[in-house]
Coordinates of C-alpha atoms and ligand atoms in Angstrom, one line a residue:
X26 CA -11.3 -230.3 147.0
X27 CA -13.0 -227.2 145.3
X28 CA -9.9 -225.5 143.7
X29 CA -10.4 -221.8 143.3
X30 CA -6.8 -219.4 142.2
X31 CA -6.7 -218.8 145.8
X32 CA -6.6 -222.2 147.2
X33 CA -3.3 -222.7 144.3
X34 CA -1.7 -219.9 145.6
X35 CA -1.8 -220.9 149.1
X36 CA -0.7 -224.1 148.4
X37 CA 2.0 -222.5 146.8
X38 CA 2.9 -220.6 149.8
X39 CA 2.5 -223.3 151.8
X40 CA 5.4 -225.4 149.7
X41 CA 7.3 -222.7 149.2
X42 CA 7.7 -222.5 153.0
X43 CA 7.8 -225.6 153.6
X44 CA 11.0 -226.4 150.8
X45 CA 12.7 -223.0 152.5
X46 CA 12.7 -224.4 156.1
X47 CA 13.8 -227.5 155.2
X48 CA 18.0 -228.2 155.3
X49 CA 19.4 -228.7 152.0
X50 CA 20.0 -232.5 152.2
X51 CA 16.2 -233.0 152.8
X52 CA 15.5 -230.7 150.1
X53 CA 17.6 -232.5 147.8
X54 CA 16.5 -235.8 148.4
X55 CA 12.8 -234.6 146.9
X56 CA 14.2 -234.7 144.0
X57 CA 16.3 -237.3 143.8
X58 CA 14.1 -239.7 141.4
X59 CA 14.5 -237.6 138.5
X60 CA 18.1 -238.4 136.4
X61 CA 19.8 -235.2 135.4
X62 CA 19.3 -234.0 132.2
X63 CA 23.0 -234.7 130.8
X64 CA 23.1 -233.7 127.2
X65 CA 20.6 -231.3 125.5
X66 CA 20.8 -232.0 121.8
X67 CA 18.1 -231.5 118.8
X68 CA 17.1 -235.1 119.0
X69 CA 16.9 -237.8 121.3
X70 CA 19.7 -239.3 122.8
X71 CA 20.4 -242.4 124.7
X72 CA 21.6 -239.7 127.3
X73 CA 18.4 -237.7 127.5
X74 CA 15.7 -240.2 126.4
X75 CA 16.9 -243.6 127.6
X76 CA 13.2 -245.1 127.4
X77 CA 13.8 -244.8 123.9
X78 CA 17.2 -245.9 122.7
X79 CA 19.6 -248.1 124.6
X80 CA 23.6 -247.4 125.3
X81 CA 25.3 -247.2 121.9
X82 CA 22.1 -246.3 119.8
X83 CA 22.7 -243.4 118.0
X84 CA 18.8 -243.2 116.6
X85 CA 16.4 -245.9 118.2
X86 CA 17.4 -249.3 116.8
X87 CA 20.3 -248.2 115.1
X88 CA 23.9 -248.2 117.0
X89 CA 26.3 -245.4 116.2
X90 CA 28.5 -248.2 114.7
X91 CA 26.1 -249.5 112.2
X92 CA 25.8 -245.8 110.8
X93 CA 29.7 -245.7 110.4
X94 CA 29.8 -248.8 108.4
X95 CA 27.1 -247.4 106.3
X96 CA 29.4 -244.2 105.7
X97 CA 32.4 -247.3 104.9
X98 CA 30.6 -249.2 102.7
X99 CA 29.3 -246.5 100.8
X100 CA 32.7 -244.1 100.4
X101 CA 34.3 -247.9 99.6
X102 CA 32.1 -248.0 96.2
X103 CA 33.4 -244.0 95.2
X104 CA 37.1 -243.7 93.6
X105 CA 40.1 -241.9 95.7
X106 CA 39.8 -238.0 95.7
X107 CA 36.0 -237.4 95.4
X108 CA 33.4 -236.4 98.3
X109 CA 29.8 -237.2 98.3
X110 CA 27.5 -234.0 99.7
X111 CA 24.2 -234.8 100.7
X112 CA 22.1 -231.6 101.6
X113 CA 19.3 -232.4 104.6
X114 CA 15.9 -231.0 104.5
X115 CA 14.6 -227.7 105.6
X116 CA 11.4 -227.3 107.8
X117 CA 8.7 -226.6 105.2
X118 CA 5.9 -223.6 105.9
X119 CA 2.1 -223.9 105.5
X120 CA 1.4 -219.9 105.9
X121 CA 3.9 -217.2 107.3
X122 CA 5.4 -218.8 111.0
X123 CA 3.3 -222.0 110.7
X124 CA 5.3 -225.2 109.9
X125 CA 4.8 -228.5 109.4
X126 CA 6.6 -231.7 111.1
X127 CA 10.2 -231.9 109.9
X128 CA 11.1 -234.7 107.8
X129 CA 14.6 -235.2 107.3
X130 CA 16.2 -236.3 103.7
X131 CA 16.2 -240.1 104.6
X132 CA 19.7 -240.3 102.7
X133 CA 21.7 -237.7 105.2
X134 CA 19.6 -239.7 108.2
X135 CA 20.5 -243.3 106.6
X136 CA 24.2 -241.8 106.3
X137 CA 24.4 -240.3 109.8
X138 CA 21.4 -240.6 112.6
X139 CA 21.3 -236.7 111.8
X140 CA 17.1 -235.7 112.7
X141 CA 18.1 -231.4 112.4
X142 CA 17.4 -229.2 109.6
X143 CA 19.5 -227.2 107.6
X144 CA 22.2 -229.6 107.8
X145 CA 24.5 -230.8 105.0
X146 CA 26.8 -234.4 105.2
X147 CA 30.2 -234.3 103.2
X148 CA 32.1 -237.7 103.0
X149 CA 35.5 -237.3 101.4
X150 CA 37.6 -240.2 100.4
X151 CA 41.6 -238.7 100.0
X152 CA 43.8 -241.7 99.8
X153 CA 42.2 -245.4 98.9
X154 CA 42.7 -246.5 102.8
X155 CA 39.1 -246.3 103.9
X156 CA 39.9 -245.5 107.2
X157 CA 41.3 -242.1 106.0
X158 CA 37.6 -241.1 105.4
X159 CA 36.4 -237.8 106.6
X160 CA 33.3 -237.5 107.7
X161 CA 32.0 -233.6 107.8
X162 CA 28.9 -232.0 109.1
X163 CA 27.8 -228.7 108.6
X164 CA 25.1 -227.5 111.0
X165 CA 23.5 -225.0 112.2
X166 CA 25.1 -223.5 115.6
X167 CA 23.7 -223.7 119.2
X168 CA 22.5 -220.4 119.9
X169 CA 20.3 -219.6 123.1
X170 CA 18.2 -217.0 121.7
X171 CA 17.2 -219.4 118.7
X172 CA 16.9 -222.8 121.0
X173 CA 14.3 -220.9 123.2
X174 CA 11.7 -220.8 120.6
X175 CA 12.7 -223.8 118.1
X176 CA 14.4 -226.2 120.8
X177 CA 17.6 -227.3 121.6
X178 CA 20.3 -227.6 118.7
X179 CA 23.4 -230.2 118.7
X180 CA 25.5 -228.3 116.8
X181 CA 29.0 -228.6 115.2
X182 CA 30.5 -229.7 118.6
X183 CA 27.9 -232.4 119.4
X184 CA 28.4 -233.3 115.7
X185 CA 31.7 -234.6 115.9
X186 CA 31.0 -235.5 119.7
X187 CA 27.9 -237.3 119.5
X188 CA 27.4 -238.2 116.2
X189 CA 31.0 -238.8 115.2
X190 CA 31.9 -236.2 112.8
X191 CA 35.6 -236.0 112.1
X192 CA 34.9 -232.2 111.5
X193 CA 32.3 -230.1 111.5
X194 CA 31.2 -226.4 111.3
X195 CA 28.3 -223.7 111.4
X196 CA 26.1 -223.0 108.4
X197 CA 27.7 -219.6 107.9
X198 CA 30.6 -220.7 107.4
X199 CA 29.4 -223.0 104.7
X200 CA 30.6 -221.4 101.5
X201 CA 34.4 -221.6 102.4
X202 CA 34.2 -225.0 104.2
X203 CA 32.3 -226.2 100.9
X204 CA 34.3 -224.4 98.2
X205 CA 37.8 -226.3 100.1
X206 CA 36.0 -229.5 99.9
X207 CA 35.0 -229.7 96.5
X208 CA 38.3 -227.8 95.3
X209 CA 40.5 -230.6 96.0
X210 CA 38.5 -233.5 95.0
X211 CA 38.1 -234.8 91.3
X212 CA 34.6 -236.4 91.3
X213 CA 31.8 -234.7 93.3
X214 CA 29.0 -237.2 94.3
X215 CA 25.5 -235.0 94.3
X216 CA 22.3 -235.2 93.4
X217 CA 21.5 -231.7 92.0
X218 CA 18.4 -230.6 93.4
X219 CA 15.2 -231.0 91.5
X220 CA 14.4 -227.2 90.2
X221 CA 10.9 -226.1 91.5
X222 CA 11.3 -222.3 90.6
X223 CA 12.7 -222.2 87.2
X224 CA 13.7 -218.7 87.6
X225 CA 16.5 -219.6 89.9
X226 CA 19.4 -222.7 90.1
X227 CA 19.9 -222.4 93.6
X228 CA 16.1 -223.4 94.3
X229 CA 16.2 -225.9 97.0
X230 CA 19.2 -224.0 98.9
X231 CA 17.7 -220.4 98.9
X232 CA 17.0 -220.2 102.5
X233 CA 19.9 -222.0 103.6
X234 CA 22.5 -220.8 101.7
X235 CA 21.2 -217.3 101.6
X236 CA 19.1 -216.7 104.4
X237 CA 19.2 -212.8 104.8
X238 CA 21.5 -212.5 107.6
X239 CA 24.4 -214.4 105.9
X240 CA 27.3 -212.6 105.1
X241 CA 27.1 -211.4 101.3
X242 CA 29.3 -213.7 98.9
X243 CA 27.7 -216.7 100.7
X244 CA 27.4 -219.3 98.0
X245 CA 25.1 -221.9 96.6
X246 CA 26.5 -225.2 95.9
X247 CA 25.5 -225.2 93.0
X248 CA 27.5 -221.9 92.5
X249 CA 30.7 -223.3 94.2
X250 CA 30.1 -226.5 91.4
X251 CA 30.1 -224.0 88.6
X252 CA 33.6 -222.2 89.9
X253 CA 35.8 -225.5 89.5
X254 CA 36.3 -227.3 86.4
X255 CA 36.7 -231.1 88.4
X256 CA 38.4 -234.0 85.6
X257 CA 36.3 -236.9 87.4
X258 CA 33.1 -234.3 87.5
X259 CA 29.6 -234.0 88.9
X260 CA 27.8 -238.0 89.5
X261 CA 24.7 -239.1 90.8
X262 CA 25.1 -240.4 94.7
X263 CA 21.6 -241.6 94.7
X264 CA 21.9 -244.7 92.9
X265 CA 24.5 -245.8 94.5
X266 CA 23.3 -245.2 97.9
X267 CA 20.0 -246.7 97.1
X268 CA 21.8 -249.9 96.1
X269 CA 22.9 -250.0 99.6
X270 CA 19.6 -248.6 101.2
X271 CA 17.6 -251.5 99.4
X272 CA 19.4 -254.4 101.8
X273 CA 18.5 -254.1 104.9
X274 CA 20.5 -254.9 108.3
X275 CA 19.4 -257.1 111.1
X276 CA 18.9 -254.6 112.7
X277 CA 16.5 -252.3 110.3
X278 CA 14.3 -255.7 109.6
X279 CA 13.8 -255.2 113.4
X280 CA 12.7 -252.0 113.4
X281 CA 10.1 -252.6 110.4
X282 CA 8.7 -256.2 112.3
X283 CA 8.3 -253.7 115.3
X284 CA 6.7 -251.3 114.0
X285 CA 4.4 -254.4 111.7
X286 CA 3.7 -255.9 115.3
X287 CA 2.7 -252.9 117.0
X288 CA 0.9 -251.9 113.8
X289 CA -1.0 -255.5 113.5
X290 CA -2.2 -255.5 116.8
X291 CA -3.4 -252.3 116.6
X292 CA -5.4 -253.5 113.7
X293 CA -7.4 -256.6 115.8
X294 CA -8.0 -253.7 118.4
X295 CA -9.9 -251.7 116.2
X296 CA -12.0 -254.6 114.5
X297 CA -12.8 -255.5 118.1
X298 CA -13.7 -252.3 118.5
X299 CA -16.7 -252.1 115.7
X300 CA -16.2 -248.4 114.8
X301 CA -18.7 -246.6 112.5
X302 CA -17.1 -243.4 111.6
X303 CA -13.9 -242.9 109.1
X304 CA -12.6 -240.2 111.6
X305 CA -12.8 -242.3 114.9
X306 CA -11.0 -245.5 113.6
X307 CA -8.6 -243.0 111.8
X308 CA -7.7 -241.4 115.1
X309 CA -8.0 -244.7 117.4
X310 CA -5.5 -246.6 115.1
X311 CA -2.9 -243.9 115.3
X312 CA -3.4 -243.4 119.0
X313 CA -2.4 -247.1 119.5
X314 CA 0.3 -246.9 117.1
X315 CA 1.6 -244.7 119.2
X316 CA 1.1 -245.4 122.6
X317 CA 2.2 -249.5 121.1
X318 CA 5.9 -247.6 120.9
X319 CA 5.9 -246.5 117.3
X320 CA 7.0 -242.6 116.9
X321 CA 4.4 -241.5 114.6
X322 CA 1.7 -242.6 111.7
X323 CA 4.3 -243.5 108.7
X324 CA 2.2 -241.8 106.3
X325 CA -1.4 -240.2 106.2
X326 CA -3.8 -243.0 106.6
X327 CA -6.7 -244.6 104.1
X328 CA -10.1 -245.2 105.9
X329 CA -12.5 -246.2 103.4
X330 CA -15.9 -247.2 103.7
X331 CA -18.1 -248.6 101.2
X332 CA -17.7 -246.8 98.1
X333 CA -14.9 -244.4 99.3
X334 CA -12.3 -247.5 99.0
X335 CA -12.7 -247.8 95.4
X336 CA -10.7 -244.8 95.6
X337 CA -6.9 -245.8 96.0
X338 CA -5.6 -242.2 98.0
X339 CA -9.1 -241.9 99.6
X340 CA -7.6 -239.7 102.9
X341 CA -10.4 -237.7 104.4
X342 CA -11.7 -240.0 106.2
X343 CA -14.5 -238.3 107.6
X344 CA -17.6 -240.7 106.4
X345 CA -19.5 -242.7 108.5
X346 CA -19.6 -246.5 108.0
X347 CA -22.8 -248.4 107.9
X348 CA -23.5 -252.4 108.8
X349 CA -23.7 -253.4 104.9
X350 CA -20.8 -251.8 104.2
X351 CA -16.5 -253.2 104.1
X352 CA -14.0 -250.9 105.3
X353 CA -10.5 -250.9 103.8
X354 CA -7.2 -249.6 105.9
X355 CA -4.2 -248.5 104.5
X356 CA -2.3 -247.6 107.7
X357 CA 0.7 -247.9 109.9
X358 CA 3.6 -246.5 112.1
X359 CA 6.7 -245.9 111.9
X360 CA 9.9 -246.3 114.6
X361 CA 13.3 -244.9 114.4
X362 CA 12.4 -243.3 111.3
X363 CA 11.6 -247.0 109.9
X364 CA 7.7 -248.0 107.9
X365 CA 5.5 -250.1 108.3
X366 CA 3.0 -250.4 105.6
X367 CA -0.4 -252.8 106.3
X368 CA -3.9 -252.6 104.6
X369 CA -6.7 -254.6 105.6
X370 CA -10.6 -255.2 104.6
X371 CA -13.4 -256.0 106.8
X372 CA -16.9 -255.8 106.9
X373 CA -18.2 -252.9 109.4
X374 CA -20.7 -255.3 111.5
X375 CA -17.7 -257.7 111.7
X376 CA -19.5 -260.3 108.8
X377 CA -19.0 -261.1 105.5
X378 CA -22.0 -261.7 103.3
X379 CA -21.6 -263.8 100.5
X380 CA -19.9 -261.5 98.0
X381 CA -17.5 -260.1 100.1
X382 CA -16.8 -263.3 101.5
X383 CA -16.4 -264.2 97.5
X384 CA -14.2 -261.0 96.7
X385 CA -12.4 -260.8 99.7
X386 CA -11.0 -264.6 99.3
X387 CA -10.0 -264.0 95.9
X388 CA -7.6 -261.2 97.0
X389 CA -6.3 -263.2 99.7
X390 CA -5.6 -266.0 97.6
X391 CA -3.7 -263.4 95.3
X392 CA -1.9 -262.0 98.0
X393 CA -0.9 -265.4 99.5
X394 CA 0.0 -266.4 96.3
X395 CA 2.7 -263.5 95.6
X396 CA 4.1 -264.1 98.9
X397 CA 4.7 -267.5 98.1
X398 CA 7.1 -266.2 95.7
X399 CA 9.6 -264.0 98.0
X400 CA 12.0 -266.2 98.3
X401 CA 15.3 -264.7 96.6
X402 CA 16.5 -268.4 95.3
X403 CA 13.3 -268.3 93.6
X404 CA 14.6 -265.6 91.3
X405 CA 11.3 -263.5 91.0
X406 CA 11.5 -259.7 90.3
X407 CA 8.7 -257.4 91.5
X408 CA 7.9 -257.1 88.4
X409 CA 7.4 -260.7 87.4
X410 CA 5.5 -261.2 90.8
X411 CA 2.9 -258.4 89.7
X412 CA 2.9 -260.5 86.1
X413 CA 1.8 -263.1 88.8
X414 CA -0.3 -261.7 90.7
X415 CA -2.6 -260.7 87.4
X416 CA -2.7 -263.6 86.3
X417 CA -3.8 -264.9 89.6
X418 CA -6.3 -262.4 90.1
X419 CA -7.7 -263.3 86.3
X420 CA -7.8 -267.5 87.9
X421 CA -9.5 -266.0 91.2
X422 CA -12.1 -264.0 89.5
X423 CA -12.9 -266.5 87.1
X424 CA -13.6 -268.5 90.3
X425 CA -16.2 -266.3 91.5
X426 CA -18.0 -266.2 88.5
X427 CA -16.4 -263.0 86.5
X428 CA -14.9 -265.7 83.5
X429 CA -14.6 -263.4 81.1
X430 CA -12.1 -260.9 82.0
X431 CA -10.0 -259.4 79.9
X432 CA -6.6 -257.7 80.6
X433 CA -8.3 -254.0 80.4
X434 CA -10.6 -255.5 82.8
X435 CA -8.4 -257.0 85.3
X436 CA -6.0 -253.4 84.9
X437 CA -9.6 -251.7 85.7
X438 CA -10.1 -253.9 88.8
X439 CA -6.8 -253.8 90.0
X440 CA -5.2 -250.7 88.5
X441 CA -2.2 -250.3 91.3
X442 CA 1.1 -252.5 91.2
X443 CA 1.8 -255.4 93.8
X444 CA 4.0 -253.5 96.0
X445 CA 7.1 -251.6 96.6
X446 CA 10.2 -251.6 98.9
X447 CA 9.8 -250.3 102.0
X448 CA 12.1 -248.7 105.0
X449 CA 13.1 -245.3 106.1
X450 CA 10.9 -244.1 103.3
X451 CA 7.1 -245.8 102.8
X452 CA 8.1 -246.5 99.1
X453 CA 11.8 -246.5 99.9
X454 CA 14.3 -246.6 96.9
X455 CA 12.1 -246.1 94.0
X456 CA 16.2 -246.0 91.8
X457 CA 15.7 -250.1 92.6
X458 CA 14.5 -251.7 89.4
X459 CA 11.4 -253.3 89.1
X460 CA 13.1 -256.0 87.1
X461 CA 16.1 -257.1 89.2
X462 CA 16.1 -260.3 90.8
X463 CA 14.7 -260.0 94.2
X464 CA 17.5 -260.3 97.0
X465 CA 18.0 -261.5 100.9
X466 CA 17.7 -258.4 102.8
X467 CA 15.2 -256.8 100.8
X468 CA 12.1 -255.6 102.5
X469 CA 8.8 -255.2 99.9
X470 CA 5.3 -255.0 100.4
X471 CA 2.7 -257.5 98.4
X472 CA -0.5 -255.4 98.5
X473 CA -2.8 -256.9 95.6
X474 CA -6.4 -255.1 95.4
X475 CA -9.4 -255.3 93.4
X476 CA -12.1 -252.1 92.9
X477 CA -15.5 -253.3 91.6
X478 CA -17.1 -249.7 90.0
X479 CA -20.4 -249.1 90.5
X480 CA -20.9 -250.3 86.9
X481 CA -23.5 -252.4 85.3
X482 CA -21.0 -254.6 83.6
X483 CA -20.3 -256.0 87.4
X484 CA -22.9 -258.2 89.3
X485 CA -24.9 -255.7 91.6
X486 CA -23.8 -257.6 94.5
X487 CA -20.3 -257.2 93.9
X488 CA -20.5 -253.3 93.1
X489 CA -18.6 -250.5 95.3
X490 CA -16.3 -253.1 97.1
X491 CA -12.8 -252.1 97.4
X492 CA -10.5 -254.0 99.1
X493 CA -7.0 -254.4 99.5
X494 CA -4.5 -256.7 101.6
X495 CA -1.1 -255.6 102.4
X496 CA 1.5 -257.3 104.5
X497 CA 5.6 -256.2 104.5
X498 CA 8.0 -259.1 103.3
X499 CA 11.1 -259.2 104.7
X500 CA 13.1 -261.3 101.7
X501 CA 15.5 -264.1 102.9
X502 CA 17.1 -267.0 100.4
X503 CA 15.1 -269.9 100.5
X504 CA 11.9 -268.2 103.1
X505 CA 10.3 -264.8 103.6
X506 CA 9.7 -263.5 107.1
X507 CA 6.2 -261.7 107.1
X508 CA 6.7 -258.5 109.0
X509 CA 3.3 -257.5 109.6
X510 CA 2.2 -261.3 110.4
X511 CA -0.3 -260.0 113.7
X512 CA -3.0 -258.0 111.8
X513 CA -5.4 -261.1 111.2
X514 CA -6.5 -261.3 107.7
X515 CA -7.8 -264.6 107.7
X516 CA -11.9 -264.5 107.7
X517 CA -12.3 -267.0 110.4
X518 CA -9.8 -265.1 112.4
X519 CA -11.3 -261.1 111.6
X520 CA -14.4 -262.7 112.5
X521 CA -13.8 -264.3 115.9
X522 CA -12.2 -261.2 116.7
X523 CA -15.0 -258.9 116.0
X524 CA -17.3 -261.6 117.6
X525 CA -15.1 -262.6 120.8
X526 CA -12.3 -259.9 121.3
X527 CA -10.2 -262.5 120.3
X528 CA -8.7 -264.8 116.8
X529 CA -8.7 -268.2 116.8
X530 CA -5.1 -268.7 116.3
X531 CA -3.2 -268.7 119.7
X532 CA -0.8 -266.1 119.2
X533 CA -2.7 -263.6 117.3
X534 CA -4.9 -262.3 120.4
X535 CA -5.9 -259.0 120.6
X536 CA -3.1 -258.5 123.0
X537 CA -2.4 -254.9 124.8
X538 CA 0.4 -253.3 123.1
X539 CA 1.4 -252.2 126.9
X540 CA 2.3 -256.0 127.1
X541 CA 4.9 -256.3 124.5
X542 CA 8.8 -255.2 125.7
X543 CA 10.0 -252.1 123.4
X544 CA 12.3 -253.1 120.9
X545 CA 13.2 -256.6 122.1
Ligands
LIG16 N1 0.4 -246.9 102.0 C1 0.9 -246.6 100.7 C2 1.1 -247.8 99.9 O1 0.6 -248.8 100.3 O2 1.8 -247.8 98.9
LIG17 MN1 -0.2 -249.2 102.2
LIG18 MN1 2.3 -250.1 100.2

């Protein structure tokens, strides 16, 4: 039907009418298929969004109980009578009123489930009994005027209500609620903000300790520190909480396999697909990591073509991509806050010529090769498994016919590391050392890659190739569980797919994300 502004408002009329004459009960019952909106608060909640946590998940994934023994276990590693103060991110401005996405500090979220800015997490310990714990928020208030333009708040209330806060309070009441705190402990637990404005110590609080209409005297914390002389005084809280960070629950390794499986198959969709522009398999992958369940792209994507992968943070991804030519993608989503991080190569008309089939078997066998070594009876540190992976690349090469590499020209061909822990953040934990001894519950990625420059010193046949192959390794004691396992990667497989729509091993099919259960 031709719908003009007139034919709407009629309509209108028409239902309006309709709706008055009917009797309430009738009226009612039109309605009865949508669920009550019970709880408005500035995330999701089980309450509000039950397609996307279940009963008793405070964030998706993550059970309000799991983030309370996370506040235990941490507060059971800090001596009586200190607190550990975690300030949360602030929404960060491109120009004037125009912001970006809000990230959270991935600390306050690991401590709490907490997804609002302007937020600050205090854990006091008084007595050695770790159930005398306190756990404070301080938050910024509900406040109808603001929640119509920025959204619904939980504030202080539905911080002790929802998210289990023993006590909580408004930001403007955050210098005297602080300055109590941190006056009768004896060790503070803080990471003192990294200083981007020299000028000033209170960088990184500015707007939320001071915004301009705060009550004068409002305080920085780093001006409260400076007031009281504490015996046990001011320690880091970062390593400590990136010792637990770094082993993973059950229930994280879940989250990162689901966003891996999600991620994977949207990875067979697009070489399926056979797309020849940067921009269009950029967009297409993170449509599907999304609609697969994931909440968003984990990190800007690399879509490389040709020469454009030899460049390791290649992100414009606006080229086209021609028949000769491989593609490499770095990309991946994320759920309940937690990575996924997958690269893969393939060759834009779906098959490899000689030298990429020649380069692009040598990485694997690198890659499989590192794998091979997550295990954490075998003992292996990242670093010793990028020692490895070196040397492997050196035995790979010399395969192919490059013999005479040196180690400047294996750094040159392969100038990144092997990988990285991965979890809330994309490179989680950095405060990890390379050199520990892997451990169960450790989740890393083994990415190995080799660059050929459009150099003379390389055969012409191998020159502008860049490729890279990255799964996520969840670390057990005597296996590894790979956490990205769907995105094919063998050639056969890549391929078939390109060829057929579908791999050659059973359970890799380019299957419709629509048919997997969310979060089983
Ligand atoms: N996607 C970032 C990395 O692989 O480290
Ligand atoms: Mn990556
Ligand atoms: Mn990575």
């Amino acid at each position: 039907m031709f719908v003009t502004k007139f034919n709407v408002v009629k309509r209108l009329e028409h239902k309006h009418r309709l709706f008055s004459s009917m009797k309430p009960s009738l009226y009612n019952k039109l309605w009865l298929n949508r669920a009550p909106v019970s709880i408005n608060a500035g995330q999701p909640l089980h309450e509000n969004r039950p397609n996307l946590l279940k009963h008793g998940e405070l964030t998706p994934g993550i059970t309000a109980m799991e983030y309370f023994d996370r506040r235990s276990k941490l507060m059971s590693n800090l001596p009586v009578k200190s607190c550990a103060i975690v300030v949360g991110a602030q929404l960060k401005y491109a120009s004037g009123p125009v912001f970006y996405k809000f990230q959270q500090n991935n600390d306050l979220f690991y401590l709490s489930g907490w997804n609002e800015p302007d937020s600050v997490l205090v854990l006091e310990k008084p007595t050695s009994n770790i159930d005398d714990v306190v756990f404070h928020m301080i938050v910024p208030p509900t406040d109808p005027a603001t929640e119509q333009w920025d959204g619904f708040r939980t504030g202080p209330v539905g911080a002790c209500e929802i998210f289990n806060a023993d006590s909580a309070t408004d930001v403007s009441d955050s210098t005297s609620y602080l300055s109590k705190i941190i006056k009768r402990n004896e060790t503070v637990y803080f990471d003192v903000p990294v200083i981007e404005d020299e000028s000033s110590d209170s960088v990184g609080f500015t707007n939320f300790f001071l915004p301009s209409s705060q009550p004068t005297g409002t305080k920085t914390i780093m001006d409260i520190l400076k007031n009281y002389v504490r015996k046990g005084g001011v320690k880091e809280l970062k390593p400590i909480l990136a010792q637990l960070r770094s082993i993973k629950s059950p229930a994280e390794i879940r989250l990162i396999r689901r966003a891996g499986q999600i991620s994977g198959r949207a990875f067979n969709q697009a070489y399926a697909k056979r797309f020849r522009n940067e921009r269009t398999l950029n967009a297409f992958l993170e449509y599907k990591f999304i609609s697969g369940g994931c909440e968003k792209p984990a990190y800007v994507p690399v879509i490389g073509a040709g020469a454009n992968a030899l460049c390791i943070h290649y992100t414009r991804n606006d080229d086209v991509m021609y028949d000769d030519e491989m593609v490499l993608v770095d990309a991946a989503g994320s759920i309940g806050g937690y990575c996924a991080d997958i690269s893969r190569t393939w060759p834009v008309n779906g098959k490899f010529t000689e030298p990429q089939r020649d380069l692009y078997e040598a990485v694997l066998a690198v890659q499989r090769r590192c794998v091979d070594l997550c295990f954490a009876n075998k003992g292996y540190s990242l670093h010793q498994i990028h020692q490895k992976s070196m040397e492997f690349m050196k035995q790979e090469l010399a395969n192919i016919g490059l013999p005479s590499l040196r180690q400047s020209d294996i750094t040159r061909l392969y100038p990144h590391y092997i990988g990285h822990n991965l979890g809330l953040d994309v490179h989680d934990v950095p405060e990890i050392s390379r050199y520990q001894p892997l451990k169960e519950g450790q989740v890393i990625t083994i990415e190995p890659g080799l660059y050929v420059p459009d150099s003379s010193e390389y055969p012409e046949y191998f020159r502008n190739i860049g490729i890279r192959i990255e799964d996520n390794i969840a670390i057990d004691l005597d296996s590894y569980r790979n956490l990205s396992v769907e995105a094919a990667k063998e050639i056969v497989d890549i391929e078939s797919i390109v060829q057929n729509g579908v791999s050659t091993q059973p359970n890799e099919d380019v299957v419709s994300p629509l048919e997997v259960d969310y979060l089983e």
